[in-house]
Coordinates of C-alpha atoms in Angstrom, one line a residue:
M1 CA 36.6 -87.3 -150.5
A2 CA 35.3 -86.8 -147.1
F3 CA 38.5 -86.1 -145.3
R4 CA 41.3 -85.4 -147.6
K5 CA 41.8 -82.5 -150.0
Y6 CA 41.8 -83.6 -153.6
D7 CA 43.0 -80.9 -155.8
P8 CA 43.1 -82.2 -159.4
S9 CA 44.8 -80.3 -162.1
P10 CA 42.7 -78.5 -164.7
E11 CA 43.2 -81.3 -167.3
A12 CA 41.9 -84.0 -164.8
Q13 CA 39.4 -81.9 -163.5
A14 CA 38.0 -81.3 -167.2
L15 CA 37.8 -85.1 -167.5
I16 CA 36.1 -85.5 -164.3
D17 CA 33.4 -82.9 -165.5
W18 CA 33.0 -84.5 -168.8
D19 CA 32.7 -88.0 -167.1
H20 CA 29.9 -86.4 -164.7
Q21 CA 28.1 -85.1 -167.7
H22 CA 28.1 -88.0 -170.1
M23 CA 29.2 -91.2 -168.5
V24 CA 26.9 -93.8 -166.4
H25 CA 28.4 -95.6 -163.5
W26 CA 27.2 -98.7 -162.2
V27 CA 26.3 -99.3 -158.5
F28 CA 26.2 -95.6 -157.8
P29 CA 23.6 -92.9 -158.4
I30 CA 23.0 -92.2 -162.1
G31 CA 24.3 -88.7 -163.0
W32 CA 26.9 -88.8 -160.3
N33 CA 30.7 -89.5 -160.1
A34 CA 33.1 -89.9 -157.1
G35 CA 35.0 -86.7 -158.2
M36 CA 38.1 -88.2 -158.5
L37 CA 40.5 -89.6 -161.5
M38 CA 42.1 -93.2 -161.2
D39 CA 45.4 -92.5 -163.2
H40 CA 47.9 -95.5 -162.9
A41 CA 48.7 -98.7 -160.8
D42 CA 51.8 -100.4 -159.5
G43 CA 52.3 -103.4 -157.2
I44 CA 49.1 -103.6 -155.1
S45 CA 48.3 -100.0 -155.3
W46 CA 46.6 -97.6 -157.7
Y47 CA 47.2 -94.0 -157.8
D48 CA 45.0 -90.6 -158.6
S49 CA 45.6 -88.1 -161.0
E50 CA 47.6 -86.2 -158.4
G51 CA 49.9 -89.2 -157.6
F52 CA 48.3 -90.3 -154.4
Q53 CA 48.8 -93.9 -153.3
I54 CA 45.8 -96.1 -152.5
Y55 CA 46.2 -99.7 -151.5
D56 CA 43.8 -101.7 -153.2
C57 CA 42.4 -103.8 -150.4
S58 CA 39.4 -105.0 -152.4
S59 CA 41.4 -105.9 -155.8
Q60 CA 38.9 -103.3 -157.1
L61 CA 36.0 -105.8 -157.6
M62 CA 37.9 -109.0 -156.0
C63 CA 39.2 -109.6 -159.5
V64 CA 42.7 -108.1 -160.1
N65 CA 44.3 -111.3 -158.5
L66 CA 47.7 -110.5 -159.9
G67 CA 47.7 -107.0 -158.7
Y68 CA 49.6 -104.4 -160.6
K69 CA 53.2 -106.1 -160.8
K70 CA 54.8 -104.4 -164.0
E71 CA 56.3 -107.6 -165.0
Y72 CA 52.9 -109.5 -164.8
M73 CA 51.1 -106.8 -166.6
A74 CA 53.6 -106.9 -169.4
E75 CA 53.7 -110.5 -169.9
V76 CA 50.1 -110.5 -170.1
A77 CA 50.0 -107.6 -172.4
D78 CA 52.6 -109.1 -174.6
A79 CA 50.4 -112.3 -174.9
A80 CA 47.4 -110.3 -175.9
A81 CA 49.3 -108.1 -178.5
A82 CA 51.0 -111.1 -180.2
Q83 CA 47.6 -112.8 -180.4
M84 CA 46.2 -109.4 -181.8
K85 CA 48.9 -109.3 -184.5
K86 CA 48.3 -112.9 -185.5
L87 CA 44.5 -113.3 -185.4
P88 CA 42.6 -110.6 -183.7
Y89 CA 39.2 -112.3 -183.7
A90 CA 38.0 -115.6 -184.4
T91 CA 34.4 -117.0 -184.0
N92 CA 33.9 -120.2 -182.5
F93 CA 30.5 -120.6 -184.3
W94 CA 30.0 -123.5 -186.7
G95 CA 32.5 -125.4 -185.1
L96 CA 35.6 -123.4 -186.0
A97 CA 38.7 -123.8 -183.7
N98 CA 41.7 -121.4 -183.0
E99 CA 44.9 -122.1 -181.1
A100 CA 44.5 -119.4 -178.5
T101 CA 41.1 -120.5 -177.3
I102 CA 42.4 -124.2 -177.3
V103 CA 45.6 -123.2 -175.3
A104 CA 43.3 -121.5 -172.9
G105 CA 41.3 -124.6 -172.4
Q106 CA 44.2 -126.5 -171.9
E107 CA 45.6 -124.2 -169.2
L108 CA 42.2 -124.3 -167.4
E109 CA 42.2 -128.1 -167.6
K110 CA 45.3 -127.7 -165.2
V111 CA 43.5 -125.9 -162.5
V112 CA 39.6 -126.8 -162.4
P113 CA 38.3 -129.5 -160.1
D114 CA 38.6 -133.1 -161.3
G115 CA 35.6 -134.4 -163.4
L116 CA 35.1 -131.1 -165.4
P117 CA 36.8 -131.7 -168.5
C118 CA 34.5 -129.6 -171.1
Y119 CA 34.8 -126.0 -171.4
W120 CA 33.4 -123.0 -173.2
F121 CA 34.5 -119.3 -173.0
N122 CA 32.3 -116.2 -172.9
P123 CA 32.8 -112.1 -172.3
G124 CA 32.3 -112.4 -168.5
G125 CA 30.9 -113.6 -165.3
G126 CA 27.6 -112.6 -165.7
E127 CA 27.5 -114.4 -169.3
A128 CA 29.0 -117.5 -167.8
V129 CA 26.1 -117.7 -165.1
E130 CA 23.6 -117.0 -167.7
Q131 CA 25.1 -119.6 -170.0
A132 CA 25.1 -122.4 -167.2
I133 CA 21.6 -121.9 -166.2
S134 CA 20.4 -121.9 -169.8
V135 CA 22.4 -125.0 -170.8
C136 CA 21.2 -126.6 -167.4
R137 CA 17.5 -126.2 -168.5
W138 CA 18.6 -127.1 -171.9
Y139 CA 20.0 -130.4 -170.9
W140 CA 17.2 -131.4 -168.8
K141 CA 14.9 -131.0 -171.6
I142 CA 16.8 -132.8 -174.1
M143 CA 16.8 -135.7 -171.5
G144 CA 12.9 -135.5 -171.6
T145 CA 12.3 -134.2 -168.2
Q146 CA 10.2 -131.5 -166.9
K147 CA 13.0 -130.1 -164.9
F148 CA 13.3 -126.1 -165.4
K149 CA 13.3 -124.5 -161.8
I150 CA 16.5 -123.0 -160.5
I151 CA 17.2 -122.6 -156.7
S152 CA 19.5 -120.0 -155.4
L153 CA 20.2 -118.7 -152.1
E154 CA 19.3 -115.7 -150.1
N155 CA 22.1 -113.0 -150.2
S156 CA 23.7 -114.5 -153.3
Y157 CA 24.9 -112.6 -156.2
H158 CA 25.1 -114.1 -159.6
G159 CA 25.1 -111.3 -162.1
M160 CA 22.9 -108.8 -163.9
Y161 CA 21.6 -110.6 -167.0
Y162 CA 18.0 -111.8 -166.6
G163 CA 18.6 -115.3 -165.6
A164 CA 21.6 -114.4 -163.3
A165 CA 19.6 -111.5 -162.0
S166 CA 16.7 -113.9 -161.3
A167 CA 19.1 -115.8 -159.3
T168 CA 20.6 -113.2 -157.5
K169 CA 19.0 -112.4 -153.9
V170 CA 21.3 -109.7 -152.3
G171 CA 20.9 -106.1 -152.3
R172 CA 17.2 -106.1 -151.1
G173 CA 16.0 -105.6 -154.5
E174 CA 18.4 -103.0 -155.9
F175 CA 19.9 -105.1 -158.5
N176 CA 16.7 -106.5 -160.1
N177 CA 13.6 -104.5 -158.9
G178 CA 13.9 -102.3 -162.1
M179 CA 14.0 -105.4 -164.3
A180 CA 10.7 -106.9 -163.0
P181 CA 9.1 -109.1 -163.9
L182 CA 12.1 -111.7 -163.6
V183 CA 12.2 -114.9 -165.4
P184 CA 9.8 -117.3 -164.0
G185 CA 10.8 -120.6 -162.1
F186 CA 13.7 -119.2 -159.7
F187 CA 13.3 -119.8 -156.1
A188 CA 15.3 -118.8 -153.1
A189 CA 16.4 -120.9 -150.1
P190 CA 17.9 -119.8 -146.7
D191 CA 21.5 -119.2 -146.9
Y192 CA 24.4 -120.3 -144.6
Y193 CA 25.1 -116.7 -142.7
C194 CA 25.4 -118.3 -139.6
Y195 CA 25.9 -115.2 -137.4
R196 CA 22.5 -113.6 -138.9
C197 CA 20.9 -117.1 -139.4
P198 CA 17.9 -116.7 -141.4
V199 CA 16.0 -119.5 -139.6
R200 CA 17.2 -118.5 -136.1
K201 CA 19.2 -121.4 -135.3
T202 CA 22.7 -121.9 -134.0
Y203 CA 25.4 -123.6 -135.7
P204 CA 26.7 -126.2 -135.5
E205 CA 23.9 -127.6 -133.3
C206 CA 21.5 -126.7 -136.1
D207 CA 22.7 -129.5 -138.1
L208 CA 22.6 -127.0 -141.0
E209 CA 18.9 -126.3 -140.8
C210 CA 19.5 -123.9 -143.8
L211 CA 20.1 -127.0 -145.9
H212 CA 17.2 -128.8 -144.6
Q213 CA 15.0 -125.9 -145.8
L214 CA 16.5 -126.1 -149.1
Q215 CA 15.6 -129.9 -149.3
R216 CA 12.2 -128.9 -148.4
I217 CA 11.9 -126.4 -150.9
I218 CA 13.2 -129.1 -153.5
E219 CA 10.2 -131.4 -152.1
M220 CA 7.5 -129.0 -152.1
E221 CA 8.4 -127.8 -155.9
D222 CA 8.6 -131.5 -156.7
P223 CA 12.2 -132.7 -157.6
E224 CA 11.0 -133.8 -161.0
T225 CA 10.7 -130.0 -161.8
V226 CA 14.1 -128.6 -160.3
A227 CA 16.8 -128.5 -162.9
G228 CA 19.6 -127.0 -160.8
V229 CA 20.9 -125.5 -157.6
I230 CA 23.2 -122.5 -158.0
V231 CA 25.4 -121.4 -155.1
E232 CA 28.5 -119.5 -153.9
V233 CA 30.9 -121.4 -151.8
E234 CA 31.5 -117.9 -150.0
H235 CA 29.0 -115.0 -150.6
G236 CA 31.3 -112.3 -152.1
T237 CA 28.9 -109.4 -152.8
A238 CA 26.9 -109.8 -149.5
G239 CA 30.3 -109.3 -147.5
A240 CA 32.6 -112.2 -147.8
I241 CA 30.4 -114.7 -146.0
P242 CA 31.9 -118.1 -146.0
S243 CA 29.6 -121.4 -145.8
P244 CA 30.4 -124.0 -143.2
P245 CA 33.1 -126.7 -144.3
E246 CA 30.4 -129.4 -144.5
Y247 CA 27.7 -127.4 -146.2
L248 CA 28.9 -128.0 -149.8
P249 CA 29.5 -131.8 -149.6
R250 CA 26.1 -132.2 -148.1
L251 CA 24.5 -130.2 -150.9
R252 CA 26.3 -132.3 -153.3
E253 CA 24.5 -135.3 -151.8
L254 CA 21.4 -133.6 -152.0
C255 CA 21.5 -132.6 -155.6
T256 CA 22.8 -136.0 -156.4
E257 CA 20.0 -138.0 -154.6
H258 CA 17.2 -135.8 -156.5
D259 CA 19.1 -135.8 -159.9
I260 CA 19.6 -132.0 -159.8
S261 CA 22.5 -130.2 -161.4
L262 CA 24.7 -128.5 -158.9
I263 CA 26.2 -125.2 -160.4
I264 CA 28.9 -123.5 -158.2
D265 CA 29.5 -119.8 -159.1
E266 CA 33.1 -119.2 -158.5
V267 CA 33.3 -116.0 -160.6
M268 CA 34.8 -114.1 -157.5
T269 CA 36.2 -116.9 -155.3
G270 CA 38.1 -118.7 -158.2
F271 CA 41.6 -118.6 -159.3
G272 CA 43.4 -118.6 -155.9
R273 CA 41.1 -116.0 -154.3
T274 CA 40.0 -118.3 -151.5
S275 CA 43.2 -120.5 -151.5
I276 CA 43.9 -122.1 -148.1
N277 CA 46.1 -124.9 -149.2
G278 CA 47.0 -124.0 -152.8
N279 CA 43.7 -124.6 -154.2
A280 CA 42.4 -122.7 -157.3
F281 CA 38.7 -122.8 -156.3
A282 CA 36.7 -122.8 -153.1
C283 CA 34.9 -126.1 -154.1
Q284 CA 38.2 -127.9 -153.9
I285 CA 38.6 -127.2 -150.3
S286 CA 36.0 -129.8 -149.5
G287 CA 36.8 -131.9 -152.6
V288 CA 33.3 -131.3 -154.2
T289 CA 33.0 -131.5 -158.0
P290 CA 29.7 -129.4 -159.3
D291 CA 28.1 -130.1 -162.5
F292 CA 28.7 -126.5 -163.7
L293 CA 31.7 -124.4 -162.5
T294 CA 31.2 -120.6 -163.6
M295 CA 34.4 -118.5 -163.7
A296 CA 35.7 -115.0 -164.6
K297 CA 37.4 -112.1 -162.8
G298 CA 40.8 -114.0 -161.8
I299 CA 40.9 -115.9 -165.2
T300 CA 42.6 -113.1 -166.8
S301 CA 43.3 -111.2 -163.4
A302 CA 40.7 -108.9 -164.9
Y303 CA 43.3 -107.3 -167.4
M304 CA 40.8 -108.4 -170.2
P305 CA 37.2 -109.3 -170.0
L306 CA 36.6 -113.1 -170.2
G307 CA 34.4 -115.8 -168.5
A308 CA 34.1 -119.5 -168.8
V309 CA 32.1 -122.5 -167.7
A310 CA 33.6 -125.8 -167.1
T311 CA 31.0 -128.9 -167.2
T312 CA 31.0 -132.8 -167.0
R313 CA 31.6 -135.3 -169.9
E314 CA 28.1 -136.6 -168.9
I315 CA 26.4 -133.3 -169.6
V316 CA 28.2 -132.7 -173.1
D317 CA 27.5 -136.2 -174.1
G318 CA 23.8 -135.5 -173.6
L319 CA 23.8 -132.4 -175.5
E320 CA 25.8 -134.0 -178.4
G321 CA 24.3 -133.4 -181.9
H322 CA 22.2 -130.6 -180.8
F323 CA 22.5 -127.1 -181.7
T324 CA 22.4 -123.7 -180.0
S325 CA 24.1 -120.3 -180.0
G326 CA 26.3 -117.9 -177.9
P327 CA 27.6 -114.5 -177.8
T328 CA 29.7 -113.0 -180.6
Y329 CA 32.9 -112.8 -178.3
S330 CA 32.6 -116.4 -177.1
G331 CA 36.1 -117.6 -176.8
H332 CA 37.7 -114.4 -178.1
P333 CA 41.3 -115.2 -179.0
V334 CA 42.9 -112.1 -177.6
A335 CA 41.3 -112.5 -174.3
C336 CA 42.0 -116.3 -174.1
A337 CA 45.7 -115.7 -174.8
A338 CA 45.8 -113.2 -172.1
A339 CA 43.9 -115.9 -169.8
A340 CA 46.4 -118.6 -170.9
K341 CA 49.2 -116.5 -169.8
T342 CA 47.5 -115.4 -166.5
M343 CA 47.0 -119.2 -165.6
E344 CA 50.8 -120.0 -166.8
I345 CA 51.8 -117.2 -164.3
Y346 CA 49.6 -118.7 -161.3
R347 CA 51.2 -122.0 -161.8
R348 CA 54.9 -121.0 -162.5
D349 CA 55.0 -118.5 -159.7
G350 CA 53.1 -120.6 -156.8
I351 CA 50.6 -117.6 -156.6
F352 CA 47.9 -119.9 -155.1
E353 CA 50.4 -121.1 -152.5
H354 CA 51.5 -117.7 -151.7
A355 CA 47.9 -116.5 -151.3
A356 CA 47.0 -119.2 -148.8
K357 CA 50.0 -118.2 -146.7
V358 CA 49.3 -114.5 -146.7
G359 CA 45.6 -115.2 -146.3
A360 CA 46.2 -117.0 -143.1
Y361 CA 48.5 -114.2 -142.0
A362 CA 45.9 -111.6 -142.6
K363 CA 43.2 -113.4 -141.0
Q364 CA 45.3 -114.0 -137.9
Q365 CA 46.5 -110.3 -137.7
L366 CA 42.9 -109.0 -138.2
Q367 CA 41.7 -111.3 -135.4
E368 CA 44.4 -110.0 -132.9
R369 CA 44.6 -106.3 -134.0
L370 CA 41.1 -105.6 -134.7
V371 CA 38.6 -108.2 -133.4
D372 CA 40.4 -108.9 -130.0
N373 CA 40.9 -105.2 -129.3
S374 CA 38.2 -103.1 -131.1
P375 CA 34.8 -102.5 -129.4
I376 CA 32.7 -102.7 -132.8
V377 CA 34.7 -105.2 -135.0
R378 CA 33.0 -108.5 -133.8
S379 CA 34.5 -111.3 -136.1
V380 CA 36.6 -111.9 -139.2
D381 CA 35.8 -115.0 -141.4
G382 CA 36.4 -116.2 -144.9
Y383 CA 38.5 -118.4 -147.2
G384 CA 42.0 -117.3 -148.1
L385 CA 42.2 -113.7 -149.2
L386 CA 38.2 -112.9 -149.2
L387 CA 37.9 -112.0 -145.7
G388 CA 34.9 -110.4 -144.2
L389 CA 34.8 -108.2 -141.0
E390 CA 31.6 -107.9 -139.2
V391 CA 31.0 -104.6 -137.6
V392 CA 28.5 -104.1 -134.6
K393 CA 27.7 -101.0 -132.7
D394 CA 28.1 -102.9 -129.3
K395 CA 30.0 -106.6 -129.1
E396 CA 28.2 -107.0 -125.7
T397 CA 24.6 -106.7 -127.1
N398 CA 25.2 -107.2 -130.7
E399 CA 23.5 -104.1 -131.6
D400 CA 24.0 -102.7 -135.1
Y401 CA 24.7 -99.3 -136.5
P402 CA 21.6 -98.5 -138.6
P403 CA 22.0 -97.6 -142.1
E404 CA 20.9 -94.0 -141.6
S405 CA 23.9 -93.5 -139.4
K406 CA 26.3 -93.9 -142.4
K407 CA 28.8 -95.2 -140.2
M408 CA 30.1 -97.8 -142.7
M409 CA 30.6 -95.2 -145.3
R410 CA 32.3 -93.0 -142.9
V411 CA 34.7 -95.5 -142.1
Q412 CA 35.3 -96.3 -145.8
D413 CA 35.9 -92.8 -146.6
R414 CA 38.4 -92.3 -143.6
A415 CA 40.2 -95.1 -144.7
F416 CA 40.2 -94.3 -148.5
D417 CA 41.5 -90.8 -147.7
K418 CA 44.5 -92.3 -145.6
G419 CA 45.4 -94.5 -148.5
L420 CA 43.3 -97.6 -148.2
Y421 CA 40.7 -98.7 -150.5
I422 CA 38.1 -101.3 -148.8
R423 CA 34.8 -102.6 -149.7
V424 CA 31.9 -101.9 -147.5
L425 CA 28.6 -103.2 -147.3
D426 CA 26.0 -101.9 -144.9
K427 CA 22.4 -102.9 -144.0
S428 CA 20.8 -100.7 -146.4
F429 CA 22.0 -103.1 -149.0
A430 CA 23.4 -106.3 -147.5
P431 CA 22.5 -108.4 -144.6
G432 CA 24.8 -107.1 -142.2
N433 CA 27.4 -104.2 -141.8
R434 CA 30.8 -105.7 -143.3
F435 CA 33.9 -104.7 -144.7
C436 CA 35.7 -107.1 -147.3
F437 CA 39.6 -107.7 -146.9
A438 CA 40.5 -108.9 -150.3
P439 CA 43.8 -107.6 -151.6
P440 CA 45.6 -108.8 -154.7
L441 CA 47.1 -112.5 -154.2
I442 CA 50.7 -111.0 -154.7
T443 CA 50.5 -109.0 -151.3
T444 CA 53.2 -109.3 -149.0
E445 CA 52.8 -109.7 -145.1
A446 CA 54.3 -106.4 -144.8
E447 CA 51.8 -104.9 -147.1
V448 CA 49.0 -106.8 -145.0
D449 CA 50.5 -105.1 -141.8
A450 CA 50.3 -101.6 -143.5
M451 CA 46.9 -101.9 -144.6
I452 CA 45.8 -103.2 -141.3
D453 CA 47.8 -100.1 -139.5
I454 CA 45.3 -97.6 -141.7
L455 CA 42.3 -99.7 -140.9
D456 CA 43.1 -99.8 -137.2
A457 CA 43.6 -96.1 -137.1
T458 CA 40.7 -95.4 -139.1
F459 CA 38.6 -97.3 -136.7
K460 CA 40.0 -95.6 -133.6
E461 CA 39.5 -92.1 -135.4
E462 CA 35.9 -92.6 -136.2
L463 CA 35.3 -93.9 -132.8
A464 CA 36.9 -90.8 -131.0
S465 CA 34.6 -88.8 -133.2
E466 CA 31.7 -90.7 -132.1
Y467 CA 32.5 -90.4 -128.6
A468 CA 33.4 -86.9 -128.9
E469 CA 29.8 -86.2 -130.4
G470 CA 28.2 -88.2 -127.5
E471 CA 26.7 -90.9 -129.5
R472 CA 28.0 -93.8 -127.3
A473 CA 28.3 -91.7 -124.1

């Protein structure tokens, strides 16, 4: 680490060295590792091999929604262990059913938006998106149409399988250049990043020009050939960038008008992550029901891999009698048992309501303590506990730190070595310089204060260093 001495034991160092030689890490230069060993977790923190506490302000990959509360981990572990002892694996091929998968579906029915009564489970979020896109195309083919094209948004992230990667537009090609050529029939429309508007308009006077541009793409490509539009309600990987409140309802109207399936990707935003009033999913904020809803991450609090897709009765009725296939681990009973217990905990303990309360508090505190008092933190936005901080070099001119300054990485390193893990995006990869504030949904207001204390001290320390070096003189 950049600012704190990490001195692992010989046993830990041996593991780190073996990892360096043999293991591949994603979203990191191949052949490298971070030089540290994660050991255990408790509450909303994880600890390195030497016992140093690190607040998990990113829920790792915005997925550990229940954090590391011992009681919750034990409940989910017991449910998974009981299922493993009863029926450790059961295929859902050939119409075979099992209790664990059915119960998980029944729990899912209690939290998804109204109008989505049909489900299937798969191994994770990428598979959920991949299958939603595939089934969308398959459905329209069965309906006798020529619809096959998929439109996604700039700065979106949907996964790393070929269809999902073809819909992914964030990362300046980092995610999918190596996979090219990608799947034909995928198109990108301007997104809703109002601060850095891709069509150079100003919200709200623009009347959502980005959505008008999407409509023009549909018209240019011919609505009779467009099968689906896939969107995030809030960009996650691009830096917690929320869509304007009226965006989703108007997109729903547009898709309905042109007989196009609306696929809403809530792999990251689901299961209370974007709760502002106790809602489980971001699309519920505006009351929009999609044709396909993709989920993962929070469905098991990431304690086990699992994804899901919810869809309408109309689509399932249209597919009736037809035959297709899926992954071996579709509806894995042990993962489904973990999911059912996780969803039970969410409802039983009012986790979504708690997340809404703490999310509102965190947003207020970030505004008052950082945005209003820092010369470089320009804004905080986002829904629930998926908040994004926009960082600029100069708030008067909105000049940005260039990627070569490594400013964002330096702030991330300083925060980490003070005991705060926070996800960072800079302009070498994302559309802007942003930090994501997304701790577990069990976080308390006192813990929010503690994390902001570290972040505030980090910004001040980094700025002092910058002034000392004469960069802002």
